Amino acid sequence: MNIRKAVIPVAGKGTRFLPATKQIPKEMIPIINIPMIHYSVMEAVESGIEQLVFVTSSGKETIENYFDRNLELEKFLEQNGKEKELNLIQNIGSMIEIITVRQKEQLGLGHAINCAKPIIGDDTFAVILGDDLVRSKKPVTKQLSEVSIANDNKSVIGVMEVPNLDTSKYGIVDGEFLDSDKLTLHMKAMIEKPRPEDAPTNLATPGRYILTGEIFDCLDRIPRGVGGEYQLTDAINMLAGREKVFAHIFEGDRFDTGNIEGFLNATVEFALRDNATKDIMMNIIREKIKTYGI
Ligand code: UTP
């Protein structure tokens, strides 16, 4: 069965982007002129998702407004003959059905996902973390959905290979590759930030998941974990003890835009990949190299 629902949690405090995030949701900070959240929603749309749940918190209203229509602005653009801009903003408002639920207290990613339970119900659904952008030929959520569909709609954790020395920065999966497919594993466990010598693999879990509805019962039962928060990792480990969970090495380049280094990297890379900005960015880089003698 197709995966039709997705959850994008956006209730976090975004402390790494303070002071901007004092007033602007982290997800609305743009890579050039497109807010990060726009990429996540596009990924959902292009993956066949029909219903999207935003888990929000107070101060995140601009995200809802961004995906709503702005009739006043539309009228202004229409009256001033700005057709291209008009099309751009009209499309944003009609991309997908969006439902918003509130996470009243920021008790962690696991807790945020659990807030979407009344809308997701028993269905297998996708989770897309808005501060992990992936550029790929086929949207990552679609890649993972296809693996889930081929495996009885079971859970699939998106993974990517990282240098062995970097395992302590990520959640790492342990498991065994399926005979049929050297990209898909039967996952045994997820281990939070293991030291390289303790890491069972170098397969890290940026924020892409397909999860069965059974995850909600696990989320109800896990105790608070690292940092006093309800960790999605703990619930996925419980789930893997109850039913088959897969991990799949997805195709694509991932940018961790939740921190300044990843955000800068994405900005430069996205500018270089876009014909409209490529030459501008190349010139800037050349000039900077001349000035700073790198
Ligand atoms: P992060 O760990 O990146 O936290 O959350 P954050 O608050 O967004 O940013 P920093 O670390 O303070 O800079 C990963 C994802 O989980 C969501 C965040 O919005 C982000 O998309 N999240 C996290 C919630 O929705 N609720 C929470 O209680 C925690």
Coordinates of C-alpha atoms and ligand atoms in Angstrom, one line a residue:
M1 CA 0.0 0.0 0.0
N2 CA 1.3 3.5 -0.9
I3 CA 2.6 5.7 2.0
R4 CA 0.2 8.6 2.0
K5 CA 0.9 10.4 5.2
A6 CA 4.0 12.2 6.5
V7 CA 5.0 14.0 9.7
I8 CA 7.4 17.0 9.8
P9 CA 8.2 18.0 13.3
V10 CA 9.0 21.7 13.6
A11 CA 8.5 22.3 17.3
G12 CA 12.2 22.5 18.3
K13 CA 13.7 25.6 19.7
G14 CA 16.5 25.9 17.1
T15 CA 19.0 27.1 19.7
R16 CA 22.0 26.7 17.3
F17 CA 20.5 29.5 15.1
L18 CA 19.9 32.0 17.9
P19 CA 19.4 35.0 17.9
A20 CA 17.5 34.6 14.6
T21 CA 15.3 31.8 16.0
K22 CA 14.2 34.1 18.8
Q23 CA 11.6 35.3 16.3
I24 CA 12.0 33.2 13.1
P25 CA 11.4 29.5 13.1
K26 CA 14.6 27.7 12.1
E27 CA 12.7 26.0 9.3
M28 CA 11.8 29.4 7.7
I29 CA 15.5 30.4 7.4
P30 CA 16.1 30.3 3.6
I31 CA 18.8 28.6 1.6
I32 CA 19.2 31.6 -0.8
N33 CA 15.5 32.5 -1.3
I34 CA 13.7 29.2 -0.5
P35 CA 13.0 28.4 3.2
M36 CA 14.3 25.1 4.4
I37 CA 10.8 23.8 5.1
H38 CA 9.9 24.3 1.5
Y39 CA 12.4 21.6 0.5
S40 CA 10.9 19.1 3.0
V41 CA 7.4 19.7 1.8
M42 CA 8.5 19.4 -1.9
E43 CA 10.1 16.1 -1.0
A44 CA 6.9 14.9 0.5
V45 CA 4.8 16.0 -2.5
E46 CA 7.2 14.4 -5.0
S47 CA 7.1 11.2 -2.9
G48 CA 3.4 10.8 -3.3
I49 CA 2.5 12.0 0.2
E50 CA -1.1 13.4 0.3
Q51 CA -1.5 14.5 3.9
L52 CA 1.2 16.2 5.9
V53 CA 1.2 16.8 9.6
F54 CA 3.3 19.6 11.0
V55 CA 4.1 19.3 14.7
T56 CA 4.5 22.9 15.8
S57 CA 4.9 25.0 18.9
S58 CA 4.2 28.5 19.8
G59 CA 5.9 31.1 17.5
K60 CA 5.8 28.8 14.5
E61 CA 2.8 30.4 12.9
T62 CA 4.8 31.8 10.0
I63 CA 5.3 28.2 8.8
E64 CA 1.5 27.7 8.5
N65 CA 1.1 31.1 6.9
Y66 CA 3.9 30.3 4.3
F67 CA 1.9 27.3 3.0
D68 CA -1.4 29.3 3.1
R69 CA -2.5 31.7 0.3
N70 CA -1.7 35.4 0.6
L71 CA -4.5 37.0 -1.4
E72 CA -3.3 40.5 -0.8
L73 CA 0.2 39.8 -2.2
E74 CA -1.3 37.8 -5.1
K75 CA -3.5 40.8 -6.0
F76 CA -0.5 43.1 -5.8
L77 CA 1.6 40.9 -8.1
E78 CA -1.3 40.5 -10.5
Q79 CA -1.9 44.3 -10.7
N80 CA 1.8 44.9 -11.3
G81 CA 2.2 42.3 -14.0
K82 CA 4.5 40.1 -12.0
E83 CA 3.3 36.8 -13.4
K84 CA 6.3 34.7 -12.6
E85 CA 6.3 35.7 -9.0
L86 CA 2.6 35.2 -8.8
N87 CA 2.9 31.6 -10.0
L88 CA 5.6 30.9 -7.6
I89 CA 3.6 32.0 -4.5
Q90 CA 0.3 30.5 -5.7
N91 CA 1.9 27.1 -6.1
I92 CA 3.2 27.1 -2.6
G93 CA -0.3 27.5 -1.2
S94 CA -1.7 24.5 -3.1
M95 CA 1.1 21.9 -2.8
I96 CA -0.5 19.5 -0.3
E97 CA -3.1 19.1 2.5
I98 CA -1.4 20.3 5.7
I99 CA -2.7 19.6 9.2
T100 CA -1.1 21.2 12.2
V101 CA -0.8 19.7 15.7
R102 CA 0.8 21.4 18.7
Q103 CA 3.6 20.0 20.9
K104 CA 2.8 21.9 24.0
E105 CA 6.1 21.2 25.7
Q106 CA 9.4 20.4 23.9
L107 CA 10.0 17.0 25.3
G108 CA 12.1 15.6 22.4
L109 CA 11.7 14.2 18.9
G110 CA 9.9 11.0 20.1
H111 CA 7.4 13.1 22.0
A112 CA 6.9 15.4 18.9
I113 CA 6.1 12.4 16.6
N114 CA 3.7 11.0 19.2
C115 CA 1.7 14.2 19.0
A116 CA 0.7 13.2 15.4
K117 CA -0.9 10.0 16.6
P118 CA -4.5 11.1 16.4
I119 CA -4.1 12.0 12.7
I120 CA -1.8 9.1 11.6
G121 CA -3.7 6.3 13.4
D122 CA -2.6 2.8 12.4
D123 CA -1.2 3.8 9.0
T124 CA 2.5 3.4 8.0
F125 CA 3.8 6.9 7.6
A126 CA 6.9 8.9 6.7
V127 CA 8.9 11.3 9.0
I128 CA 11.0 14.0 7.4
L129 CA 13.2 16.2 9.6
G130 CA 13.3 19.6 8.1
D131 CA 16.9 20.4 9.0
D132 CA 18.3 17.5 7.0
L133 CA 18.1 18.4 3.3
V134 CA 18.9 15.7 0.7
R135 CA 19.5 16.3 -3.0
S136 CA 18.9 13.1 -4.9
K137 CA 17.6 11.9 -8.2
K138 CA 14.6 10.3 -6.6
P139 CA 13.2 11.9 -3.4
V140 CA 14.6 10.0 -0.3
T141 CA 11.1 9.5 1.1
K142 CA 10.1 7.9 -2.1
Q143 CA 13.1 5.6 -2.1
L144 CA 12.3 4.5 1.5
S145 CA 8.6 4.2 0.7
E146 CA 9.3 1.8 -2.1
V147 CA 11.4 -0.4 0.2
S148 CA 8.6 -0.4 2.8
I149 CA 5.9 -1.3 0.2
A150 CA 8.1 -4.2 -1.1
N151 CA 8.4 -5.4 2.5
D152 CA 4.8 -5.6 3.7
N153 CA 4.6 -1.8 4.6
K154 CA 7.1 -2.3 7.5
S155 CA 9.4 0.4 8.9
V156 CA 12.4 1.5 7.0
I157 CA 15.1 3.8 8.4
G158 CA 17.0 5.9 5.9
V159 CA 20.8 5.5 6.4
M160 CA 23.9 6.9 4.8
E161 CA 27.6 5.8 5.0
V162 CA 29.8 8.1 7.1
P163 CA 33.6 8.0 7.7
N164 CA 34.3 5.5 10.5
L165 CA 35.8 8.3 12.7
D166 CA 32.5 10.2 12.6
T167 CA 30.2 7.5 14.1
S168 CA 30.2 9.3 17.4
K169 CA 28.2 12.2 15.8
Y170 CA 25.3 10.1 14.7
G171 CA 22.8 7.4 15.5
I172 CA 24.3 4.2 13.9
V173 CA 22.4 1.1 12.8
D174 CA 23.4 -2.5 13.5
G175 CA 21.9 -5.2 11.2
E176 CA 22.4 -7.7 8.4
F177 CA 22.1 -7.0 4.7
L178 CA 19.3 -8.9 2.9
D179 CA 20.6 -11.4 0.4
S180 CA 18.5 -9.9 -2.4
D181 CA 19.7 -6.3 -2.0
K182 CA 23.1 -4.9 -0.8
L183 CA 21.4 -1.6 0.1
T184 CA 18.8 -2.9 2.5
L185 CA 19.4 -4.3 6.0
H186 CA 17.3 -6.1 8.5
M187 CA 17.9 -3.7 11.4
K188 CA 18.7 -5.2 14.8
A189 CA 19.3 -2.0 16.7
M190 CA 20.1 1.7 16.6
I191 CA 22.9 2.9 18.8
E192 CA 23.3 6.6 19.7
K193 CA 26.6 8.1 18.9
P194 CA 29.0 5.1 19.4
R195 CA 32.7 5.7 19.5
P196 CA 34.3 4.4 16.3
E197 CA 35.7 1.3 18.1
D198 CA 32.3 0.4 19.4
A199 CA 30.3 1.1 16.2
P200 CA 28.9 -2.0 14.5
T201 CA 28.6 -0.3 11.1
N202 CA 29.3 3.2 9.6
L203 CA 25.6 3.6 8.6
A204 CA 24.2 6.8 10.1
T205 CA 20.6 7.9 10.4
P206 CA 19.9 11.4 9.3
G207 CA 16.2 12.3 9.6
R208 CA 14.3 10.1 7.2
Y209 CA 12.0 7.3 8.4
I210 CA 9.1 5.2 7.3
L211 CA 7.4 3.9 10.5
T212 CA 4.4 1.6 11.1
G213 CA 1.6 2.8 13.4
E214 CA 3.0 0.4 16.1
I215 CA 5.6 3.0 16.8
F216 CA 3.0 5.0 18.8
D217 CA 2.6 2.2 21.3
C218 CA 6.4 2.2 21.7
L219 CA 6.5 6.0 22.1
D220 CA 3.9 5.7 24.9
R221 CA 6.0 3.1 26.7
I222 CA 9.6 4.5 26.5
P223 CA 11.0 6.3 29.5
R224 CA 12.7 9.7 29.1
G225 CA 16.2 9.1 27.6
V226 CA 19.2 11.2 26.9
G227 CA 18.8 14.8 28.0
G228 CA 15.5 14.0 29.8
E229 CA 13.8 13.8 26.4
Y230 CA 11.7 11.1 24.8
Q231 CA 14.0 9.8 22.1
L232 CA 12.7 8.4 18.8
T233 CA 15.7 6.1 18.7
D234 CA 14.5 4.4 21.9
A235 CA 11.1 3.8 20.5
I236 CA 12.5 2.4 17.2
N237 CA 14.7 0.0 19.2
M238 CA 11.6 -1.2 21.0
L239 CA 9.8 -1.5 17.7
A240 CA 12.6 -3.6 16.3
G241 CA 12.1 -6.1 19.2
R242 CA 8.4 -6.5 18.2
E243 CA 8.4 -6.6 14.4
K244 CA 10.8 -6.4 11.4
V245 CA 12.5 -3.0 10.9
F246 CA 14.6 -2.4 7.8
A247 CA 17.3 0.2 7.1
H248 CA 18.1 1.4 3.6
I249 CA 21.1 3.2 2.2
F250 CA 19.5 6.0 0.2
E251 CA 20.9 7.7 -2.9
G252 CA 21.6 11.4 -2.5
D253 CA 23.8 14.1 -0.9
R254 CA 22.7 15.1 2.6
F255 CA 23.1 18.5 4.2
D256 CA 22.7 19.0 7.9
T257 CA 21.3 22.5 7.8
G258 CA 20.5 22.4 11.5
N259 CA 24.0 23.7 12.2
I260 CA 25.9 26.7 10.8
E261 CA 28.6 24.6 9.0
G262 CA 26.0 22.5 7.2
F263 CA 23.8 25.5 6.5
L264 CA 26.7 27.4 4.8
N265 CA 27.7 24.3 2.9
A266 CA 24.1 23.9 1.6
T267 CA 23.9 27.6 0.6
V268 CA 27.1 27.4 -1.5
E269 CA 26.3 24.0 -3.0
F270 CA 22.7 25.0 -3.9
A271 CA 23.9 28.2 -5.5
L272 CA 26.5 26.4 -7.5
R273 CA 23.9 23.8 -8.8
D274 CA 21.4 26.5 -9.9
N275 CA 22.1 28.0 -13.3
A276 CA 20.6 31.3 -12.1
T277 CA 23.2 31.7 -9.3
K278 CA 26.1 29.5 -10.4
D279 CA 28.2 32.2 -12.0
I280 CA 27.5 34.7 -9.2
M281 CA 28.7 32.2 -6.6
M282 CA 31.8 31.2 -8.6
N283 CA 32.8 34.8 -9.0
I284 CA 32.3 35.4 -5.2
I285 CA 34.5 32.4 -4.4
R286 CA 37.2 33.5 -6.8
E287 CA 37.3 37.0 -5.4
K288 CA 37.4 35.7 -1.8
I289 CA 40.3 33.4 -2.6
K290 CA 42.2 36.4 -4.1
T291 CA 41.4 38.6 -1.1
Y292 CA 42.2 36.0 1.6
G293 CA 44.8 34.1 -0.3
I294 CA 43.4 30.7 0.6
Ligands
UTP1 P1 17.0 19.2 17.0 O1 17.7 18.2 17.8 O2 17.7 19.8 15.8 O3 16.6 20.4 17.9 O4 15.6 18.6 16.6 P2 16.1 21.9 17.5 O5 15.4 22.5 18.6 O6 15.4 21.9 16.2 O7 17.5 22.7 17.2 P3 18.7 23.0 18.3 O8 19.5 21.7 18.5 O9 18.2 23.6 19.5 O10 19.5 24.0 17.5 C1 15.5 17.7 15.5 C2 14.1 17.9 14.9 O11 13.1 17.6 15.9 C3 12.2 18.6 16.1 C4 12.9 19.9 15.7 O12 12.0 20.9 15.3 C5 13.8 19.4 14.5 O13 13.0 19.3 13.3 N1 11.8 18.6 17.5 C6 12.8 18.4 18.5 C7 10.5 18.8 17.9 O14 9.6 19.0 17.0 N2 10.2 18.8 19.2 C8 11.1 18.6 20.2 O15 10.8 18.6 21.4 C9 12.5 18.4 19.8

